[in-house]
Each structure stands twice: as structure tokens, then as C-alpha cells.
mmCIF file with all atom_site columns, C-alpha atoms in Angstrom:
data_model
loop_
_atom_site.group_PDB
_atom_site.id
_atom_site.type_symbol
_atom_site.label_atom_id
_atom_site.label_alt_id
_atom_site.label_comp_id
_atom_site.label_asym_id
_atom_site.label_entity_id
_atom_site.label_seq_id
_atom_site.pdbx_PDB_ins_code
_atom_site.Cartn_x
_atom_site.Cartn_y
_atom_site.Cartn_z
_atom_site.occupancy
_atom_site.B_iso_or_equiv
_atom_site.pdbx_formal_charge
_atom_site.auth_seq_id
_atom_site.auth_comp_id
_atom_site.auth_asym_id
_atom_site.auth_atom_id
_atom_site.pdbx_PDB_model_num
ATOM 1   C CA . MET A 1 1   ? 70.893 -7.061 -43.037 1.00 34.00 ? 10  MET A CA 1
ATOM 2   C CA . THR A 1 2   ? 70.139 -3.775 -44.752 1.00 39.00 ? 11  THR A CA 1
ATOM 3   C CA . MET A 1 3   ? 70.276 -0.473 -42.898 1.00 43.00 ? 12  MET A CA 1
ATOM 4   C CA . GLY A 1 4   ? 68.703 2.653  -44.324 1.00 44.00 ? 13  GLY A CA 1
ATOM 5   C CA . GLY A 1 5   ? 68.620 1.252  -47.851 1.00 43.00 ? 14  GLY A CA 1
ATOM 6   C CA . MET A 1 6   ? 72.352 0.520  -47.733 1.00 46.00 ? 15  MET A CA 1
ATOM 7   C CA . SER A 1 7   ? 73.721 -2.863 -48.717 1.00 51.00 ? 16  SER A CA 1
ATOM 8   C CA . GLU A 1 8   ? 75.529 -4.836 -46.058 1.00 81.00 ? 17  GLU A CA 1
ATOM 9   C CA . LEU A 1 9   ? 78.891 -3.351 -45.155 1.00 90.00 ? 18  LEU A CA 1
ATOM 10  C CA . PRO A 1 10  ? 81.747 -5.244 -43.524 1.00 93.00 ? 19  PRO A CA 1
ATOM 11  C CA . THR A 1 11  ? 81.789 -4.805 -39.737 1.00 94.00 ? 20  THR A CA 1
ATOM 12  C CA . TRP A 1 12  ? 85.310 -3.349 -39.837 1.00 95.00 ? 21  TRP A CA 1
ATOM 13  C CA . ALA A 1 13  ? 84.133 -0.677 -42.304 1.00 96.00 ? 22  ALA A CA 1
ATOM 14  C CA . ARG A 1 14  ? 81.099 0.176  -40.151 1.00 95.00 ? 23  ARG A CA 1
ATOM 15  C CA . ASP A 1 15  ? 83.360 0.502  -37.120 1.00 95.00 ? 24  ASP A CA 1
ATOM 16  C CA . ALA A 1 16  ? 85.828 2.664  -39.054 1.00 96.00 ? 25  ALA A CA 1
ATOM 17  C CA . LEU A 1 17  ? 83.139 4.998  -40.415 1.00 96.00 ? 26  LEU A CA 1
ATOM 18  C CA . ALA A 1 18  ? 80.868 5.229  -37.357 1.00 93.00 ? 27  ALA A CA 1
ATOM 19  C CA . GLY A 1 19  ? 82.619 8.414  -36.256 1.00 93.00 ? 28  GLY A CA 1
ATOM 20  C CA . VAL A 1 20  ? 82.656 10.139 -39.659 1.00 95.00 ? 29  VAL A CA 1
ATOM 21  C CA . TYR A 1 21  ? 80.148 12.959 -39.993 1.00 92.00 ? 30  TYR A CA 1
ATOM 22  C CA . ASP A 1 22  ? 78.916 15.187 -42.751 1.00 83.00 ? 31  ASP A CA 1
ATOM 23  C CA . PRO A 1 23  ? 79.537 18.591 -41.120 1.00 82.00 ? 32  PRO A CA 1
ATOM 24  C CA . CYS A 1 24  ? 75.820 19.405 -41.508 1.00 80.00 ? 33  CYS A CA 1
ATOM 25  C CA . CYS A 1 25  ? 74.907 16.504 -39.202 1.00 84.00 ? 34  CYS A CA 1
ATOM 26  C CA . ARG A 1 26  ? 77.826 16.452 -36.749 1.00 85.00 ? 35  ARG A CA 1
ATOM 27  C CA . GLU A 1 27  ? 76.083 18.458 -34.011 1.00 86.00 ? 36  GLU A CA 1
ATOM 28  C CA . LYS A 1 28  ? 73.130 16.081 -34.145 1.00 88.00 ? 37  LYS A CA 1
ATOM 29  C CA . GLY A 1 29  ? 75.451 13.070 -33.903 1.00 90.00 ? 38  GLY A CA 1
ATOM 30  C CA . ILE A 1 30  ? 74.305 11.582 -37.209 1.00 91.00 ? 39  ILE A CA 1
ATOM 31  C CA . SER A 1 31  ? 77.166 9.745  -38.930 1.00 94.00 ? 40  SER A CA 1
ATOM 32  C CA . VAL A 1 32  ? 77.616 9.098  -42.639 1.00 94.00 ? 41  VAL A CA 1
ATOM 33  C CA . LEU A 1 33  ? 76.381 5.557  -41.837 1.00 94.00 ? 42  LEU A CA 1
ATOM 34  C CA . ASP A 1 34  ? 73.190 6.854  -40.161 1.00 93.00 ? 43  ASP A CA 1
ATOM 35  C CA . MET A 1 35  ? 72.625 9.152  -43.133 1.00 92.00 ? 44  MET A CA 1
ATOM 36  C CA . GLY A 1 36  ? 72.938 6.198  -45.514 1.00 93.00 ? 45  GLY A CA 1
ATOM 37  C CA . LEU A 1 37  ? 75.691 7.923  -47.486 1.00 94.00 ? 46  LEU A CA 1
ATOM 38  C CA . VAL A 1 38  ? 77.899 4.816  -47.734 1.00 96.00 ? 47  VAL A CA 1
ATOM 39  C CA . ARG A 1 39  ? 76.663 2.732  -50.655 1.00 95.00 ? 48  ARG A CA 1
ATOM 40  C CA . SER A 1 40  ? 79.351 0.055  -50.648 1.00 95.00 ? 49  SER A CA 1
ATOM 41  C CA . VAL A 1 41  ? 82.762 -0.980 -49.392 1.00 97.00 ? 50  VAL A CA 1
ATOM 42  C CA . GLN A 1 42  ? 84.706 -3.680 -51.237 1.00 95.00 ? 51  GLN A CA 1
ATOM 43  C CA . VAL A 1 43  ? 88.314 -4.778 -50.801 1.00 96.00 ? 52  VAL A CA 1
ATOM 44  C CA . GLU A 1 44  ? 90.511 -6.453 -53.377 1.00 96.00 ? 53  GLU A CA 1
ATOM 45  C CA . GLU A 1 45  ? 94.209 -7.144 -52.722 1.00 96.00 ? 54  GLU A CA 1
ATOM 46  C CA . GLY A 1 46  ? 94.323 -4.610 -49.877 1.00 96.00 ? 55  GLY A CA 1
ATOM 47  C CA . VAL A 1 47  ? 92.678 -1.810 -51.874 1.00 97.00 ? 56  VAL A CA 1
ATOM 48  C CA . ALA A 1 48  ? 89.335 -0.655 -50.503 1.00 97.00 ? 57  ALA A CA 1
ATOM 49  C CA . LYS A 1 49  ? 86.815 0.763  -52.929 1.00 97.00 ? 58  LYS A CA 1
ATOM 50  C CA . VAL A 1 50  ? 84.226 2.919  -51.143 1.00 97.00 ? 59  VAL A CA 1
ATOM 51  C CA . GLU A 1 51  ? 81.182 4.353  -52.891 1.00 96.00 ? 60  GLU A CA 1
ATOM 52  C CA . LEU A 1 52  ? 79.370 7.303  -51.332 1.00 94.00 ? 61  LEU A CA 1
ATOM 53  C CA . LEU A 1 53  ? 76.155 9.097  -52.153 1.00 93.00 ? 62  LEU A CA 1
ATOM 54  C CA . LEU A 1 54  ? 75.593 12.772 -51.402 1.00 87.00 ? 63  LEU A CA 1
ATOM 55  C CA . THR A 1 55  ? 72.370 14.239 -50.071 1.00 85.00 ? 64  THR A CA 1
ATOM 56  C CA . SER A 1 56  ? 72.819 16.933 -52.702 1.00 79.00 ? 65  SER A CA 1
ATOM 57  C CA . GLY A 1 57  ? 75.061 17.347 -55.715 1.00 75.00 ? 66  GLY A CA 1
ATOM 58  C CA . TRP A 1 58  ? 75.766 20.807 -54.340 1.00 75.00 ? 67  TRP A CA 1
ATOM 59  C CA . CYS A 1 59  ? 77.101 19.613 -50.970 1.00 75.00 ? 68  CYS A CA 1
ATOM 60  C CA . PRO A 1 60  ? 79.874 22.069 -50.022 1.00 71.00 ? 69  PRO A CA 1
ATOM 61  C CA . PHE A 1 61  ? 81.429 19.486 -47.673 1.00 74.00 ? 70  PHE A CA 1
ATOM 62  C CA . ALA A 1 62  ? 81.834 16.631 -50.174 1.00 79.00 ? 71  ALA A CA 1
ATOM 63  C CA . ALA A 1 63  ? 85.623 16.950 -50.363 1.00 82.00 ? 72  ALA A CA 1
ATOM 64  C CA . SER A 1 64  ? 86.067 16.899 -46.578 1.00 87.00 ? 73  SER A CA 1
ATOM 65  C CA . VAL A 1 65  ? 83.756 13.885 -46.194 1.00 90.00 ? 74  VAL A CA 1
ATOM 66  C CA . LEU A 1 66  ? 85.650 11.965 -48.903 1.00 92.00 ? 75  LEU A CA 1
ATOM 67  C CA . THR A 1 67  ? 88.983 12.803 -47.245 1.00 93.00 ? 76  THR A CA 1
ATOM 68  C CA . GLU A 1 68  ? 87.800 11.736 -43.780 1.00 95.00 ? 77  GLU A CA 1
ATOM 69  C CA . VAL A 1 69  ? 86.283 8.485  -45.096 1.00 96.00 ? 78  VAL A CA 1
ATOM 70  C CA . LYS A 1 70  ? 89.541 7.693  -46.913 1.00 97.00 ? 79  LYS A CA 1
ATOM 71  C CA . GLU A 1 71  ? 91.639 8.418  -43.803 1.00 97.00 ? 80  GLU A CA 1
ATOM 72  C CA . GLN A 1 72  ? 89.473 6.159  -41.634 1.00 97.00 ? 81  GLN A CA 1
ATOM 73  C CA . ILE A 1 73  ? 89.503 3.299  -44.151 1.00 97.00 ? 82  ILE A CA 1
ATOM 74  C CA . LEU A 1 74  ? 93.293 3.587  -44.648 1.00 97.00 ? 83  LEU A CA 1
ATOM 75  C CA . GLY A 1 75  ? 93.749 3.191  -40.901 1.00 96.00 ? 84  GLY A CA 1
ATOM 76  C CA . GLN A 1 76  ? 92.293 -0.321 -40.956 1.00 96.00 ? 85  GLN A CA 1
ATOM 77  C CA . PRO A 1 77  ? 94.403 -3.490 -40.811 1.00 95.00 ? 86  PRO A CA 1
ATOM 78  C CA . GLY A 1 78  ? 95.115 -5.037 -44.205 1.00 95.00 ? 87  GLY A CA 1
ATOM 79  C CA . ILE A 1 79  ? 94.191 -1.905 -46.162 1.00 96.00 ? 88  ILE A CA 1
ATOM 80  C CA . SER A 1 80  ? 97.053 -0.513 -48.251 1.00 97.00 ? 89  SER A CA 1
ATOM 81  C CA . ASP A 1 81  ? 95.067 2.015  -50.297 1.00 97.00 ? 90  ASP A CA 1
ATOM 82  C CA . ALA A 1 82  ? 91.542 3.382  -50.579 1.00 97.00 ? 91  ALA A CA 1
ATOM 83  C CA . ASP A 1 83  ? 89.608 4.680  -53.552 1.00 96.00 ? 92  ASP A CA 1
ATOM 84  C CA . VAL A 1 84  ? 86.684 6.732  -52.242 1.00 96.00 ? 93  VAL A CA 1
ATOM 85  C CA . SER A 1 85  ? 84.304 8.069  -54.847 1.00 94.00 ? 94  SER A CA 1
ATOM 86  C CA . ILE A 1 86  ? 80.879 9.630  -55.181 1.00 92.00 ? 95  ILE A CA 1
ATOM 87  C CA . VAL A 1 87  ? 78.347 7.692  -57.205 1.00 92.00 ? 96  VAL A CA 1
ATOM 88  C CA . TRP A 1 88  ? 76.064 9.701  -59.430 1.00 90.00 ? 97  TRP A CA 1
ATOM 89  C CA . ASP A 1 89  ? 73.911 6.870  -60.826 1.00 91.00 ? 98  ASP A CA 1
ATOM 90  C CA . GLU A 1 90  ? 71.785 6.670  -57.672 1.00 91.00 ? 99  GLU A CA 1
ATOM 91  C CA . ALA A 1 91  ? 70.107 9.548  -55.866 1.00 89.00 ? 100 ALA A CA 1
ATOM 92  C CA . TRP A 1 92  ? 70.166 9.736  -52.082 1.00 90.00 ? 101 TRP A CA 1
ATOM 93  C CA . THR A 1 93  ? 66.682 9.692  -50.571 1.00 89.00 ? 102 THR A CA 1
ATOM 94  C CA . THR A 1 94  ? 65.418 9.857  -47.002 1.00 87.00 ? 103 THR A CA 1
ATOM 95  C CA . ASP A 1 95  ? 64.592 6.133  -47.058 1.00 88.00 ? 104 ASP A CA 1
ATOM 96  C CA . ARG A 1 96  ? 68.359 5.543  -46.687 1.00 92.00 ? 105 ARG A CA 1
ATOM 97  C CA . LEU A 1 97  ? 68.308 7.100  -43.204 1.00 90.00 ? 106 LEU A CA 1
ATOM 98  C CA . SER A 1 98  ? 68.756 4.747  -40.267 1.00 91.00 ? 107 SER A CA 1
ATOM 99  C CA . PRO A 1 99  ? 65.819 4.546  -37.834 1.00 90.00 ? 108 PRO A CA 1
ATOM 100 C CA . ARG A 1 100 ? 67.948 6.513  -35.354 1.00 89.00 ? 109 ARG A CA 1
ATOM 101 C CA . ALA A 1 101 ? 68.538 9.320  -37.882 1.00 90.00 ? 110 ALA A CA 1
ATOM 102 C CA . GLN A 1 102 ? 64.836 9.382  -38.767 1.00 86.00 ? 111 GLN A CA 1
ATOM 103 C CA . ASP A 1 103 ? 63.982 9.833  -35.087 1.00 83.00 ? 112 ASP A CA 1
ATOM 104 C CA . ILE A 1 104 ? 66.504 12.636 -34.666 1.00 85.00 ? 113 ILE A CA 1
ATOM 105 C CA . LEU A 1 105 ? 65.542 14.498 -37.842 1.00 83.00 ? 114 LEU A CA 1
ATOM 106 C CA . ARG A 1 106 ? 61.778 13.976 -37.500 1.00 73.00 ? 115 ARG A CA 1
ATOM 107 C CA . PHE A 1 107 ? 60.747 14.783 -41.044 1.00 67.00 ? 116 PHE A CA 1
ATOM 108 C CA . LEU A 1 108 ? 57.330 16.382 -41.116 1.00 67.00 ? 117 LEU A CA 1
ATOM 109 C CA . PRO A 1 109 ? 54.588 15.507 -43.580 1.00 70.00 ? 118 PRO A CA 1
ATOM 110 C CA . PRO A 1 110 ? 53.304 18.185 -45.947 1.00 69.00 ? 119 PRO A CA 1
ATOM 111 C CA . PRO A 1 111 ? 50.837 20.508 -44.168 1.00 74.00 ? 120 PRO A CA 1
ATOM 112 C CA . SER A 1 112 ? 48.002 19.365 -46.448 1.00 78.00 ? 121 SER A CA 1
ATOM 113 C CA . ALA A 1 113 ? 48.414 15.815 -45.076 1.00 79.00 ? 122 ALA A CA 1
ATOM 114 C CA . VAL A 1 114 ? 47.731 16.916 -41.480 1.00 81.00 ? 123 VAL A CA 1
ATOM 115 C CA . ALA A 1 115 ? 44.102 17.616 -40.600 1.00 87.00 ? 124 ALA A CA 1
ATOM 116 C CA . ASP A 1 116 ? 44.788 19.047 -37.127 1.00 87.00 ? 125 ASP A CA 1
ATOM 117 C CA . ARG A 1 117 ? 48.219 20.634 -36.756 1.00 81.00 ? 126 ARG A CA 1
ATOM 118 C CA . ASP A 1 118 ? 48.119 20.967 -32.956 1.00 85.00 ? 127 ASP A CA 1
ATOM 119 C CA . GLU A 1 119 ? 46.997 17.356 -32.466 1.00 86.00 ? 128 GLU A CA 1
ATOM 120 C CA . TYR A 1 120 ? 49.730 16.128 -34.796 1.00 82.00 ? 129 TYR A CA 1
ATOM 121 C CA . ILE A 1 121 ? 52.382 18.017 -32.834 1.00 79.00 ? 130 ILE A CA 1
ATOM 122 C CA . ARG A 1 122 ? 51.059 16.731 -29.480 1.00 81.00 ? 131 ARG A CA 1
ATOM 123 C CA . ALA A 1 123 ? 51.070 13.155 -30.770 1.00 82.00 ? 132 ALA A CA 1
ATOM 124 C CA . HIS A 1 124 ? 54.646 13.383 -32.059 1.00 75.00 ? 133 HIS A CA 1
ATOM 125 C CA . LEU A 1 125 ? 56.406 15.233 -29.263 1.00 76.00 ? 134 LEU A CA 1
ATOM 126 C CA . PRO A 1 126 ? 59.090 13.177 -27.518 1.00 72.00 ? 135 PRO A CA 1
ATOM 127 C CA . ALA A 1 127 ? 57.983 11.637 -24.233 1.00 72.00 ? 136 ALA A CA 1
ATOM 128 C CA . LYS A 1 128 ? 58.920 13.715 -21.192 1.00 72.00 ? 137 LYS A CA 1
ATOM 129 C CA . GLU A 1 129 ? 61.264 11.997 -18.795 1.00 64.00 ? 138 GLU A CA 1
#
């Protein structure tokens, strides 16, 4: 199963990282998993190697996200060390977002792609409960 363009991650890693947030997305409840920032998690002889993507090379929170990911992975059974790194050979794109994150963020099309702005907005407003 692939989620948001991310290769399959071990269940234990998903569980460990489900509560890790990029500070920009914390208030919206969008985790690093929902953002598609976790590219891979591999374990060899108790050492976890975690690869992350950033939404921007200029992300001011990169260090805190790396630290929090490492802390969560180190807290897992059988993990003695964790090497968490940012990968630069692949750019993050919005197709890595989970369906849930896409719904929350609601990216808008370019104005030139919308013939009737008001109709577009009416059609895409969340249903009233």
C-alpha cells in the first residue's frame, strides 16, 4: 500500500510517527505522515535509518522535526539507535499528501482554471452538518 506517494512503512514506524508534526501543520492536525515527509524507514541490527523530505529546503523547523522523529523512533522496542536524515535527491510535492491532508488543506486551482469563481466556491464548501 502506498500513501501520499510514500513507500510502505512498517506499522510500528507509522504508529511511532503518527503524532509527530511539522510545526507549520500542528494546529491543523496534519502529521509528518499525512504530509508525506517520511520517505523510508529501514532497520538493520537495531539501527533505524529514516529518510525525510522537506516541503522546502528553507524550512526553519527542519532540526526540530528531525529531533522529534529520532526521539519517537528510539522509543520503539528493538531500536538501539536511529539515523534520521533529509534526502535531497527527491523533491517533496503535493502528490505526497494523504487524502486526509488534501481535504484539510484544500489546494485551490489557479484562477485561470476556474470559469465561475462563485460557483466553484459553492461546489467545494464543506457540507453543513
